[in-house]
C-alpha positions as YAML, in Angstrom:
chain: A
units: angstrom
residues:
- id: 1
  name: UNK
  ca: [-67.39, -126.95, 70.44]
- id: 2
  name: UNK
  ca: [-67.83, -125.55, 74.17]
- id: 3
  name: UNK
  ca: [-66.21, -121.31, 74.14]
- id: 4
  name: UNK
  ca: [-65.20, -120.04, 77.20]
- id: 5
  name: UNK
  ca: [-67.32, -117.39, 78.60]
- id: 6
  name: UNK
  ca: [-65.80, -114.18, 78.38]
- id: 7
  name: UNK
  ca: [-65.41, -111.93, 81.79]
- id: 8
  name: UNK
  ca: [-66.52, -108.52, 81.60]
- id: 9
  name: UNK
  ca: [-63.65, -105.54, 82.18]
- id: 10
  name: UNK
  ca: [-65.06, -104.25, 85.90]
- id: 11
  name: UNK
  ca: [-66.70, -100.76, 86.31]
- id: 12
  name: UNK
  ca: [-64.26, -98.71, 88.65]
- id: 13
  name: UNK
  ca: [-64.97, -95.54, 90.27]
- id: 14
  name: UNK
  ca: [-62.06, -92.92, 92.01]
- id: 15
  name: UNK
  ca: [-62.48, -91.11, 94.53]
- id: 16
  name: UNK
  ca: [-60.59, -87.53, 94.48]
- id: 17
  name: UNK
  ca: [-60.94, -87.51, 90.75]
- id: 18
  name: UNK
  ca: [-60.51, -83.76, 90.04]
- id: 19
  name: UNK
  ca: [-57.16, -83.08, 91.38]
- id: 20
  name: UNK
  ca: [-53.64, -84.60, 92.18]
- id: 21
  name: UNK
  ca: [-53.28, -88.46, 91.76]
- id: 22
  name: UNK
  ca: [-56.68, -89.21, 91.70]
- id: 23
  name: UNK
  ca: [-56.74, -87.24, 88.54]
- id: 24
  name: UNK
  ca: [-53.30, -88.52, 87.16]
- id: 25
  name: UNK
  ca: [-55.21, -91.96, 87.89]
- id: 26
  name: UNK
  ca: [-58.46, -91.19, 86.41]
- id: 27
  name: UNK
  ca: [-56.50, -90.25, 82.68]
- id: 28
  name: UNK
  ca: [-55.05, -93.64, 83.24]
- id: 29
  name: UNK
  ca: [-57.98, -95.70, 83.66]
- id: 30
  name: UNK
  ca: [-60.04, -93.65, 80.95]
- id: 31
  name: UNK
  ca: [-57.81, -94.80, 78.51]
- id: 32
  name: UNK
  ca: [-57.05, -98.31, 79.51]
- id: 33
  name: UNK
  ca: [-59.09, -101.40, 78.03]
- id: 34
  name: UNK
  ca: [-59.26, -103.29, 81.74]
- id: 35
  name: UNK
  ca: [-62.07, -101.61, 82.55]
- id: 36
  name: UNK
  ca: [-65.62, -100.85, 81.14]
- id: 37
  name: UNK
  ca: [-66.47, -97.75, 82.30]
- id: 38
  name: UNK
  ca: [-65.20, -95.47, 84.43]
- id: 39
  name: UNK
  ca: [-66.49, -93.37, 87.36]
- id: 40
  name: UNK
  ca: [-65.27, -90.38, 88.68]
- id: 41
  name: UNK
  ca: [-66.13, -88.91, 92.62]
- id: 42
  name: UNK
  ca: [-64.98, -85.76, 93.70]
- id: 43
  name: UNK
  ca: [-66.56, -82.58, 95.55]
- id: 44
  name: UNK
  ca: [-66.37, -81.00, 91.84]
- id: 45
  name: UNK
  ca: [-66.16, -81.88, 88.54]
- id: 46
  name: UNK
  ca: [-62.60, -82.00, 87.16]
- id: 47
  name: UNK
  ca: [-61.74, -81.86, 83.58]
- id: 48
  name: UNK
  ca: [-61.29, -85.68, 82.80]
- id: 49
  name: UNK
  ca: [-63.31, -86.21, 79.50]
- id: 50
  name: UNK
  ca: [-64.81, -89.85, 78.85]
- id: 51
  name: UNK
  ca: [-65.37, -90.79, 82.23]
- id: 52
  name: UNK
  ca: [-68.60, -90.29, 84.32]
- id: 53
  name: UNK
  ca: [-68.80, -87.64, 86.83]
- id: 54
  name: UNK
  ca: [-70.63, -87.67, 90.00]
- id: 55
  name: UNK
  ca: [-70.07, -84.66, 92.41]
- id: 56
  name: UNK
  ca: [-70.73, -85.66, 96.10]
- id: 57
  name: UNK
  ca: [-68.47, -85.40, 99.18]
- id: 58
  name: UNK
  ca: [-66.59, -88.60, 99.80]
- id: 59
  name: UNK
  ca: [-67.69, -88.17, 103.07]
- id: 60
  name: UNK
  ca: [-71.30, -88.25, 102.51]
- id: 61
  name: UNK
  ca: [-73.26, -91.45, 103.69]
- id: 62
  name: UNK
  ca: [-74.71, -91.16, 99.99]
- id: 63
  name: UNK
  ca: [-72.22, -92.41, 98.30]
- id: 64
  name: UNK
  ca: [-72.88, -96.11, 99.05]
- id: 65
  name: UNK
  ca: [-76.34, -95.24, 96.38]
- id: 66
  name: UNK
  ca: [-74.21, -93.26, 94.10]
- id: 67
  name: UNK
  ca: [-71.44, -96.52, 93.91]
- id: 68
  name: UNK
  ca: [-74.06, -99.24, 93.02]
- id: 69
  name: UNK
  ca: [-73.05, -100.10, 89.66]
- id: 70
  name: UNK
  ca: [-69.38, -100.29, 90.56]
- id: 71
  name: UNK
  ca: [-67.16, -102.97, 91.10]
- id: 72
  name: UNK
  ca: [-63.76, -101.48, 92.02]
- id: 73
  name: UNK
  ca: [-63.51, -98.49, 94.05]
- id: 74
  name: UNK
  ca: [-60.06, -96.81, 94.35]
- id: 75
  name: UNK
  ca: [-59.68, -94.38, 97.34]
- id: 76
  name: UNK
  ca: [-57.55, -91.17, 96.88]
- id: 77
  name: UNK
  ca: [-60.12, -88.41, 98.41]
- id: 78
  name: UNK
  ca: [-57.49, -87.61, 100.87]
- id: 79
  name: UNK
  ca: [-55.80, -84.96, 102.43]
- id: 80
  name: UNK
  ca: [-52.18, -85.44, 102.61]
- id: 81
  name: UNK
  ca: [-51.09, -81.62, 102.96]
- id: 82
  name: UNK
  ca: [-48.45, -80.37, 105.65]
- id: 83
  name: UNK
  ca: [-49.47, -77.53, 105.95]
- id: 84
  name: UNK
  ca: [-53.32, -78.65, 106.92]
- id: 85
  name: UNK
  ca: [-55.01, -78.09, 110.15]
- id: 86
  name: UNK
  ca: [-53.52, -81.46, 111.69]
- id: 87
  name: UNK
  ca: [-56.78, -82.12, 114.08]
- id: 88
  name: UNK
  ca: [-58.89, -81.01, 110.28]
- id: 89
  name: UNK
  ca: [-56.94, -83.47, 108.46]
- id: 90
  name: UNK
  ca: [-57.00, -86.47, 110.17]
- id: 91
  name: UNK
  ca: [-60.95, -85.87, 111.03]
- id: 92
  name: UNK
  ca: [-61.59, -85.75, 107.69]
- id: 93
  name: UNK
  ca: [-58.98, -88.25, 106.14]
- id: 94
  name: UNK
  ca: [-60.69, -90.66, 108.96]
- id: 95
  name: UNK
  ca: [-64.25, -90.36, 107.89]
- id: 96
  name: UNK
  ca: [-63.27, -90.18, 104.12]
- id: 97
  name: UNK
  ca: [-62.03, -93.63, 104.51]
- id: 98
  name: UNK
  ca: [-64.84, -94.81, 107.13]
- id: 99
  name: UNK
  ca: [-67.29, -93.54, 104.51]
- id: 100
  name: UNK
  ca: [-65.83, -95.44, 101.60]
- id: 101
  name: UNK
  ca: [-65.19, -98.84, 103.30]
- id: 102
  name: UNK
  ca: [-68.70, -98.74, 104.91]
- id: 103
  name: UNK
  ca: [-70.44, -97.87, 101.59]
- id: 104
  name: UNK
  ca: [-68.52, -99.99, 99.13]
- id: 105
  name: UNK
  ca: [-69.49, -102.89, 102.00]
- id: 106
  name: UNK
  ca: [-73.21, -101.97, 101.71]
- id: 107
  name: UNK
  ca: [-72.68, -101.31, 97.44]
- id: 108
  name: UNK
  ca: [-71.31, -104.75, 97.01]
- id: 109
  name: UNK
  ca: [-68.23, -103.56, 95.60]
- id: 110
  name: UNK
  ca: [-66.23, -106.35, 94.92]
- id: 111
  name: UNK
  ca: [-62.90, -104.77, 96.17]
- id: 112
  name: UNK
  ca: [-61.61, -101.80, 97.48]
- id: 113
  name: UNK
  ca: [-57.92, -100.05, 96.96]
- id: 114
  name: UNK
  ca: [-56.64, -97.36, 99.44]
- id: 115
  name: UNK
  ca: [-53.08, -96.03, 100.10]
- id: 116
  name: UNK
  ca: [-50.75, -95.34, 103.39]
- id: 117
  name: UNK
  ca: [-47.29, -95.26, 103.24]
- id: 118
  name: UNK
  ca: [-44.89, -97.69, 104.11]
- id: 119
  name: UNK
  ca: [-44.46, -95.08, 106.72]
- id: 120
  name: UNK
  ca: [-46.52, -96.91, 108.82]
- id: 121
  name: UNK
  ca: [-43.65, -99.27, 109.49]
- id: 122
  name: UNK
  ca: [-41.91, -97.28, 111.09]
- id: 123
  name: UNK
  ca: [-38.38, -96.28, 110.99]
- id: 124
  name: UNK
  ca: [-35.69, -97.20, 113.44]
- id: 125
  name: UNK
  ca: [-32.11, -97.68, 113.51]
- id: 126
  name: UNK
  ca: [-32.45, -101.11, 113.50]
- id: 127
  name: UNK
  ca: [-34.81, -101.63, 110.94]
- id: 128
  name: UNK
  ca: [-33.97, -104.94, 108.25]
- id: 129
  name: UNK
  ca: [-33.60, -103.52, 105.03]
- id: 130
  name: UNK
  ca: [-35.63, -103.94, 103.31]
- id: 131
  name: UNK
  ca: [-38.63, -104.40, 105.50]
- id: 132
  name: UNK
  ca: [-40.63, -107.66, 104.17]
- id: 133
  name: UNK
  ca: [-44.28, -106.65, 104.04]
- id: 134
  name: UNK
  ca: [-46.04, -108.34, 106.73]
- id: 135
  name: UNK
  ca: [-43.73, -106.83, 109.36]
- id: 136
  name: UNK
  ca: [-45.30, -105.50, 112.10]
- id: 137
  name: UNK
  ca: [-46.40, -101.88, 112.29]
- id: 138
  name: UNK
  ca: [-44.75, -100.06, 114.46]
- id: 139
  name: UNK
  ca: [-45.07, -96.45, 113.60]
- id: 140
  name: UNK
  ca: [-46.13, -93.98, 116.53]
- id: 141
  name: UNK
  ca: [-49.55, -92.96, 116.12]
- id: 142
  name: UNK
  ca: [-48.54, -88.52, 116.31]
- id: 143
  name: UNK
  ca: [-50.73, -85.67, 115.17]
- id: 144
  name: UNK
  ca: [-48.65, -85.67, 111.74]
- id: 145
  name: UNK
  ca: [-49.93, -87.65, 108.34]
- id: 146
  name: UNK
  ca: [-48.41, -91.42, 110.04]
- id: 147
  name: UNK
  ca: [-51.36, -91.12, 112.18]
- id: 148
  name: UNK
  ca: [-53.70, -90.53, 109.46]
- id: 149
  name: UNK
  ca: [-52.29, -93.99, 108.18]
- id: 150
  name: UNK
  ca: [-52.43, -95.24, 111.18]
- id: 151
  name: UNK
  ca: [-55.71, -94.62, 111.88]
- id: 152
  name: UNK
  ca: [-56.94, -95.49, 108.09]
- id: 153
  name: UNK
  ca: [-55.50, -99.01, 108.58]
- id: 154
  name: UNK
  ca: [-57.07, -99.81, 111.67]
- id: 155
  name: UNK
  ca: [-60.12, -99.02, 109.68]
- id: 156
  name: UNK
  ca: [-59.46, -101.89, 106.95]
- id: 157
  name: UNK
  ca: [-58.53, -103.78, 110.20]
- id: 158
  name: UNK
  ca: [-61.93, -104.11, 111.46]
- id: 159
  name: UNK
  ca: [-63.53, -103.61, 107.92]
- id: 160
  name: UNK
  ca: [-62.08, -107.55, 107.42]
- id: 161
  name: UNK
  ca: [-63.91, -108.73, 110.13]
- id: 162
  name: UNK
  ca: [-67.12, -106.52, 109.86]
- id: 163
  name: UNK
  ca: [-67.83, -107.04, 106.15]
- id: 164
  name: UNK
  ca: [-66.02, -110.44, 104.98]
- id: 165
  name: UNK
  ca: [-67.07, -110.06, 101.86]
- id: 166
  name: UNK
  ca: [-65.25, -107.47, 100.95]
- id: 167
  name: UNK
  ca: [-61.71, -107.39, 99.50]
- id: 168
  name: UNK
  ca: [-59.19, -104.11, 100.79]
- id: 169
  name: UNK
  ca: [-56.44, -103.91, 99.38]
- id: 170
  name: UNK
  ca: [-53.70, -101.12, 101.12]
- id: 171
  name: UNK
  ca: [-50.84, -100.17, 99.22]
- id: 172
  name: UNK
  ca: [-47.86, -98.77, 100.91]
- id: 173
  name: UNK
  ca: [-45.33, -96.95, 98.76]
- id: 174
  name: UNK
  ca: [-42.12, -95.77, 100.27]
- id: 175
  name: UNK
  ca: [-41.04, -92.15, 100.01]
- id: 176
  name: UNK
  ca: [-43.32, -90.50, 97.05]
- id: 177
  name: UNK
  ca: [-41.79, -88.08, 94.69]
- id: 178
  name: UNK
  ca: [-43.28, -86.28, 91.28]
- id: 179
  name: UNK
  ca: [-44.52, -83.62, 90.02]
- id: 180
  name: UNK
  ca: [-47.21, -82.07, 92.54]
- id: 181
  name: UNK
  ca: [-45.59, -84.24, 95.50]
- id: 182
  name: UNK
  ca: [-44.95, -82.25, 98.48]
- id: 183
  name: UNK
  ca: [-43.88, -84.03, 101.48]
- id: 184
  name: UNK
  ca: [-41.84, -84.26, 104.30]
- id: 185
  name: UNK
  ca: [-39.10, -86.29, 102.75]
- id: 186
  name: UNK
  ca: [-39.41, -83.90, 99.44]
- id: 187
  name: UNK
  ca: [-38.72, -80.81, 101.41]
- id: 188
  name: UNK
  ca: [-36.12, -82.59, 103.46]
- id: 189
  name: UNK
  ca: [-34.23, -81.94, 100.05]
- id: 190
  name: UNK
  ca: [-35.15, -78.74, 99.72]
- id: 191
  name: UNK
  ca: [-32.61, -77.81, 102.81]
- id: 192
  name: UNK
  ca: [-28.99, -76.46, 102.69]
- id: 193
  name: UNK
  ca: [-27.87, -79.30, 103.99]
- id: 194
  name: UNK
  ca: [-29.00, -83.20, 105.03]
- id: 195
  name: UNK
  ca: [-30.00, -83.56, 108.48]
- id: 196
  name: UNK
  ca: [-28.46, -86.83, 109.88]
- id: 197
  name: UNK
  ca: [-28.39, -88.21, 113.41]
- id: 198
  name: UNK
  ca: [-25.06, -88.71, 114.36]
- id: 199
  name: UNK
  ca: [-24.25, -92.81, 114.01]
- id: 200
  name: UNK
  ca: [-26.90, -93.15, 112.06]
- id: 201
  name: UNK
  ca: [-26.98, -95.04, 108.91]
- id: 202
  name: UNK
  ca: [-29.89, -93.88, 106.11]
- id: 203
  name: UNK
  ca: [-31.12, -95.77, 103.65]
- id: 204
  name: UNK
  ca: [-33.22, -93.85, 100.85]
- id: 205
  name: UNK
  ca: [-35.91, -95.99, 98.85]
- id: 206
  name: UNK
  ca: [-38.59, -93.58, 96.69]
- id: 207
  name: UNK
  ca: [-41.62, -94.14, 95.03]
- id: 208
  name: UNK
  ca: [-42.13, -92.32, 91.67]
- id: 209
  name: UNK
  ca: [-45.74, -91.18, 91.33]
- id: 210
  name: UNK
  ca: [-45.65, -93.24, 87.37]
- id: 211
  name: UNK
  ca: [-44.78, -96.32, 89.92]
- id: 212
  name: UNK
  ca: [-47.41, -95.88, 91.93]
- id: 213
  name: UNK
  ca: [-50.48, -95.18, 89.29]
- id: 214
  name: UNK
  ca: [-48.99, -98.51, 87.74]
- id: 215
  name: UNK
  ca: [-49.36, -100.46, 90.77]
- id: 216
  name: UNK
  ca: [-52.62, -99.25, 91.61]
- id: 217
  name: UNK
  ca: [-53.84, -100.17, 88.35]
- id: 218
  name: UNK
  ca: [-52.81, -103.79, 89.47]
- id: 219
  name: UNK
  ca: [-54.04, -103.80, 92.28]
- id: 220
  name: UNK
  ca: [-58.11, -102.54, 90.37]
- id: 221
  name: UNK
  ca: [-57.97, -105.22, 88.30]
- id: 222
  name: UNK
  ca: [-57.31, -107.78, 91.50]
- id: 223
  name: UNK
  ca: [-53.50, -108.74, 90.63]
- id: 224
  name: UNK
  ca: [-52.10, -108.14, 94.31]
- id: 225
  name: UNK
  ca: [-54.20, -108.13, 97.39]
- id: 226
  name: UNK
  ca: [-53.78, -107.73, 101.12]
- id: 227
  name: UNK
  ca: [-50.83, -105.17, 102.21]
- id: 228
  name: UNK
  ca: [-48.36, -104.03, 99.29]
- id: 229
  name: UNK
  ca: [-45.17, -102.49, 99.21]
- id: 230
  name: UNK
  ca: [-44.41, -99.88, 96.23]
- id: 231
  name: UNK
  ca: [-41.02, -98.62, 95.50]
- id: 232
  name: UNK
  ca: [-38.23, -98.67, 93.18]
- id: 233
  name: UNK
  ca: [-35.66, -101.64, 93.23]
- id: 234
  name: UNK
  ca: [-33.33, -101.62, 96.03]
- id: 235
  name: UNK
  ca: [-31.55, -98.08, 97.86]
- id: 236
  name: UNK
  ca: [-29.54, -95.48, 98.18]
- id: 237
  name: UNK
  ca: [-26.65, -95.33, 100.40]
- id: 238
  name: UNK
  ca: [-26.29, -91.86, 102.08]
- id: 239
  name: UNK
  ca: [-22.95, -91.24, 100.56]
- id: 240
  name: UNK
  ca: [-24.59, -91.92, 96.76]
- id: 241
  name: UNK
  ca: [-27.47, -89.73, 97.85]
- id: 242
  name: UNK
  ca: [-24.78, -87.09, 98.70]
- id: 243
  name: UNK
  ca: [-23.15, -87.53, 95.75]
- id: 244
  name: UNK
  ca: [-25.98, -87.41, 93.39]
- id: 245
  name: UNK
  ca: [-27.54, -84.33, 95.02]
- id: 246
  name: UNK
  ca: [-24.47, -81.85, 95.68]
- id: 247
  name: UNK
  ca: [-25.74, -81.53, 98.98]
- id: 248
  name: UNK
  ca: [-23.60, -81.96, 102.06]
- id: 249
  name: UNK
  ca: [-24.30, -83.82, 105.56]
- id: 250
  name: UNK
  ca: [-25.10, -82.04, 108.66]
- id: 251
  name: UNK
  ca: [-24.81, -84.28, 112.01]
- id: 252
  name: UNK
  ca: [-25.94, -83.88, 115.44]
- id: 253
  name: UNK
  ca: [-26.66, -86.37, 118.46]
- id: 254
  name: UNK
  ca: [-30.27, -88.01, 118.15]
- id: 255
  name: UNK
  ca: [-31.35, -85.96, 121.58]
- id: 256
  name: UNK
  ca: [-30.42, -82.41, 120.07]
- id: 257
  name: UNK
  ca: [-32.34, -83.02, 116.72]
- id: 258
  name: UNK
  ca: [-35.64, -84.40, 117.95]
- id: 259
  name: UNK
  ca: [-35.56, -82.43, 121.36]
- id: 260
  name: UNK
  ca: [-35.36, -79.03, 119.03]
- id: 261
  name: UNK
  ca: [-37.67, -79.91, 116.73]
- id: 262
  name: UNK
  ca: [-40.47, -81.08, 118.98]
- id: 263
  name: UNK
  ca: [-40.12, -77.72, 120.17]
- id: 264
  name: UNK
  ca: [-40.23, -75.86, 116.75]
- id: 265
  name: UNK
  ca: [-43.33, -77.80, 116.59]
- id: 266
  name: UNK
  ca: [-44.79, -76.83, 119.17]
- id: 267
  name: UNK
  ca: [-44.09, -72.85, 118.50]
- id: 268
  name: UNK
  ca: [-45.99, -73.50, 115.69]
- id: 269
  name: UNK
  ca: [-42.52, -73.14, 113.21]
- id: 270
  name: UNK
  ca: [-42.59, -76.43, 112.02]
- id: 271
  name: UNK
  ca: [-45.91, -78.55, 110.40]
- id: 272
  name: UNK
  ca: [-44.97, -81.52, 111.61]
- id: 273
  name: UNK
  ca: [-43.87, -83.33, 114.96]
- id: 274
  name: UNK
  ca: [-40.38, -84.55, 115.65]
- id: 275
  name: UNK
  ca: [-40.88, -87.96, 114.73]
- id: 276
  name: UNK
  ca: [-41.34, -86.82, 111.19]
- id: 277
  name: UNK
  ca: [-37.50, -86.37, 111.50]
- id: 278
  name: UNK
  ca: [-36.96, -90.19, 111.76]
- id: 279
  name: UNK
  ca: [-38.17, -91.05, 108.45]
- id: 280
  name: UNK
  ca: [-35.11, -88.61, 107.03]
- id: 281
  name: UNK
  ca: [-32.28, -90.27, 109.43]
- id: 282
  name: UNK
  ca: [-33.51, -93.74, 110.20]
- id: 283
  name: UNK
  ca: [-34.37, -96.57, 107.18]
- id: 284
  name: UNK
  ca: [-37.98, -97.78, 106.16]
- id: 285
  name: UNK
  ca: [-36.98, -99.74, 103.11]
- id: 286
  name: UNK
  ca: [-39.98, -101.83, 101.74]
- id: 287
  name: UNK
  ca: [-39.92, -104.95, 99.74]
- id: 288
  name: UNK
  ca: [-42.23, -104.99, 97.09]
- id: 289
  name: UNK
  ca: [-42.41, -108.78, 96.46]
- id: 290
  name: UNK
  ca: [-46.32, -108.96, 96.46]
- id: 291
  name: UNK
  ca: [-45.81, -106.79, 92.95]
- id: 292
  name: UNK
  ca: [-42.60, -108.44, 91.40]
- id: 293
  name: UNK
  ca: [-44.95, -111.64, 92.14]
- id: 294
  name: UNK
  ca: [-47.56, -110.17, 89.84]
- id: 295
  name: UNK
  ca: [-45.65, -109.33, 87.18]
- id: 296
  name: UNK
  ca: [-44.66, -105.77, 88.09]
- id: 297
  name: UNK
  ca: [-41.21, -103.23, 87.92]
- id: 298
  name: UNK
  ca: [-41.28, -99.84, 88.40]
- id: 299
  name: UNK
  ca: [-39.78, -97.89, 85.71]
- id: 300
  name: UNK
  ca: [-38.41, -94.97, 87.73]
- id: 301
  name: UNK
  ca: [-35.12, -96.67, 89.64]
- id: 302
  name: UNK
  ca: [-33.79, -94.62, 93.36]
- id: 303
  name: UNK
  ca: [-31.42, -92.49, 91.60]
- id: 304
  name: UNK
  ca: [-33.62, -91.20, 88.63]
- id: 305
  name: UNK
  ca: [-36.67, -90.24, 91.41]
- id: 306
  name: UNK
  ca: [-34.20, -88.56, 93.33]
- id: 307
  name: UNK
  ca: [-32.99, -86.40, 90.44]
- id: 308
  name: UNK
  ca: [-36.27, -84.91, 89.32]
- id: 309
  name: UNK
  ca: [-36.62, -84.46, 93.24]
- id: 310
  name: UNK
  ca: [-33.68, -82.43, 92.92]
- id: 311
  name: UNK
  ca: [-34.69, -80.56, 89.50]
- id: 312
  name: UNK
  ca: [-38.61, -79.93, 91.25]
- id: 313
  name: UNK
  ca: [-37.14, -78.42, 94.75]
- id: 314
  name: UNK
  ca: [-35.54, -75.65, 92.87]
- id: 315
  name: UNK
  ca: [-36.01, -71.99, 94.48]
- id: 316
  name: UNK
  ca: [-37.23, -73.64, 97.25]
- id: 317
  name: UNK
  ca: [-35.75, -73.17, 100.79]
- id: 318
  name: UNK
  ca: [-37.25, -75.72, 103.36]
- id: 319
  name: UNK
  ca: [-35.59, -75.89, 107.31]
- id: 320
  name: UNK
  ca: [-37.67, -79.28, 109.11]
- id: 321
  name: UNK
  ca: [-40.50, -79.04, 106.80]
- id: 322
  name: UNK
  ca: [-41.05, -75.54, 107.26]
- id: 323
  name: UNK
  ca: [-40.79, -73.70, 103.89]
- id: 324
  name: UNK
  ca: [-38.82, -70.31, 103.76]
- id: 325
  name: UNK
  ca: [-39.12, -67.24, 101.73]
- id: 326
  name: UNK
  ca: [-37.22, -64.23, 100.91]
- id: 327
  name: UNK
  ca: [-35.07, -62.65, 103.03]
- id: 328
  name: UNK
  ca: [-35.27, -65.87, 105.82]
- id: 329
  name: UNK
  ca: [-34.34, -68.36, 103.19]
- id: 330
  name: UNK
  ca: [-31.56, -66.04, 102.14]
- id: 331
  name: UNK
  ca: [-30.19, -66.65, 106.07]
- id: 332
  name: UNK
  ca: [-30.86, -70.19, 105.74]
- id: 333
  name: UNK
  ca: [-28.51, -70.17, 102.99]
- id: 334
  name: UNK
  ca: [-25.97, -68.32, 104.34]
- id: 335
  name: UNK
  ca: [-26.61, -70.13, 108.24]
- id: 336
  name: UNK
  ca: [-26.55, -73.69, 106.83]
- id: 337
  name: UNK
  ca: [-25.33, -75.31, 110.06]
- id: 338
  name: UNK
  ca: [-27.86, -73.37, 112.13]
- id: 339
  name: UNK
  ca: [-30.54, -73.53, 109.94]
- id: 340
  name: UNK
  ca: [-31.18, -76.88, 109.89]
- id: 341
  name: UNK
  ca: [-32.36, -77.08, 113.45]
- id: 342
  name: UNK
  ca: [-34.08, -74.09, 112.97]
- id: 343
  name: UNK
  ca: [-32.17, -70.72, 114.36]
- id: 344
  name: UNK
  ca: [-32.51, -69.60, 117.76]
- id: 345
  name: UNK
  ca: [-33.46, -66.39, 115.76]
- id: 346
  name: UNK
  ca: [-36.05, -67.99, 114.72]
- id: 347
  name: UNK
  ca: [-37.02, -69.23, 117.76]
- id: 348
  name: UNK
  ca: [-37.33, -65.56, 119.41]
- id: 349
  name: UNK
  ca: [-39.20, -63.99, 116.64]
- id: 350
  name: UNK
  ca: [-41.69, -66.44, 117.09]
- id: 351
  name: UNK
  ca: [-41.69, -66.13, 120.98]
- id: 352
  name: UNK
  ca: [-41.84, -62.63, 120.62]
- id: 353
  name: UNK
  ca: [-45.00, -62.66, 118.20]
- id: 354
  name: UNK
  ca: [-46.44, -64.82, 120.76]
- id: 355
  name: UNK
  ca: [-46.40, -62.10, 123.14]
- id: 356
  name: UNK
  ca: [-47.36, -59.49, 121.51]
...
């Protein structure tokens, strides 16, 4: 009697092993049956038992050697801090991803899995909600982290049509919270009050960091492909979000908000540009059908993420992204309604230390 032949679990490597979500992925993988062995790529070795290490720059042509014996390679060597040199970051969050799509072509990896954000959608007032996810991306390519996407996936772009054989997948989770997770839209909570653009209406939609390791485990053993949407099910209204969080509304016309924070920006006050503000006041919902598809629900729902959102920001004072300390946040506190845009006092000091 004929047996079927029996497919082999896939070797998978991660890049970014030693830290953040490439290490919360790394645990996962290590322990998990779907995959034969697993290697880990970072600058340094991390603390990961049971997995095999290889220390080399992501950015390194090298890597393509050191990635021979692999069949999946999951991206997450990136740089996704706020506070980071913006023309640093995207240099080397550019390259990382050049590097990996260029050498995994060469490798004969059989697929490759990077993330965005579903930031790259853009958000608008008139956005659908939710988003499907072949809508058209329509983000503005800025010196914040949307560029880095931005860029990234114009590299998969002409990755498809260089190297054929290869299979990218990009996975786009909506706004990411967690332990570790520090973000525009997580210190957008951290404020006094919630900045909204007067007749605007919000829609909140997060991704819990659990959600997201689950997905791209789905996505290494081939389950999804293409573009993919991660996110709990459904939104948040504004009023639940105000409801749920304690924390108050604070409106102004859309001219006055993005007009004064461009120019925190550029005083250096704030780490990102204004249009990091419309992710906070305008909807970027994403449906995640490619995953419910496949067999997948996230186990964090909108209102659970937001509440260990809440329970993580605490003791922290944040005014458009900028984080505050001591005696400032104290004002902050006290100054809610000016605060928010950033205080002309603010402003002067910062003038003045320009001067000086």
């Amino acid at each position: 009697m004929p047996t079927s032949k029996r497919v082999r679990p896939p070797v998978i490597a991660v890049t970014g092993a030693a830290a953040g979500l490439g290490r919360e992925f790394v645990s996962r993988v290590a322990s998990s049956a779907d995959f034969r062995r697993v290697v880990a790529i970072d600058d340094q070795r991390g603390d990961v038992p049971d997995v095999t290490w290889r220390v080399l720059d992501v950015r390194d042509p090298l890597l393509a050697n050191r990635i021979s014996d692999v069949d999946v390679l999951v991206h997450l060597g990136t740089d996704s801090g706020l506070d980071s040199e913006p023309g640093e970051r995207r240099a080397y969050n550019v390259r990382a991803a050049q590097t990996v799509l260029t050498a995994s072509a060469a490798a004969r990896v059989r697929r490759t899995v990077l993330v965005t954000s579903a930031m790259v959608y853009g958000a608008a007032p008139d956005n659908p909600v939710p988003l499907p996810e072949d809508s058209p991306v329509a983000a503005e390519l800025d010196s914040g982290i949307v560029g880095d996407h931005l860029e990234v996936e114009a590299l998969v772009r002409r990755a498809a049509r260089s190297h054929p054989g290869l299979e990218v997948v990009v996975l786009r989770p909506a706004a990411v919270v967690g332990p570790g997770v520090d973000t525009v839209i997580t210190r957008h909570f951290e404020a006094p009050r919630l900045l909204m653009v007067k007749g605007s209406e919000p829609r909140w939609q997060f991704c819990h960091v659990d959600d997201l390791l689950s997905a791209l485990h789905m996505a290494a053993l081939g389950m999804v492909s293409g573009v993919v949407g991660v996110g709990s099910d459904g939104w948040l209204e504004m009023e639940q979000v105000e409801e749920l969080s304690g924390l108050r509304r604070f409106e102004l016309p859309a001219g006055l908000t993005f007009g004064t924070a461009q120019r925190l920006h550029r005083l250096g006050i704030t780490p990102g540009p204004a249009t990091d503000l419309h992710y906070v006041v305008y909807p970027w919902v994403v449906d995640c059908a490619a995953l419910r598809a496949a067999g997948w629900k996230p186990v964090w729902t909108n209102e659970g993420a937001l509440e260990q959102l809440l329970e993580l920001r605490e003791g922290r004072h944040a005014v458009v992204g900028r984080r505050l300390s001591g005696k400032e946040a104290t004002i902050t506190a006290a100054g809610a309604t000016v605060a928010v845009i950033g205080t002309a006092a603010i402003v002067r000091r910062a003038r003045r230390k320009r001067r000086t």
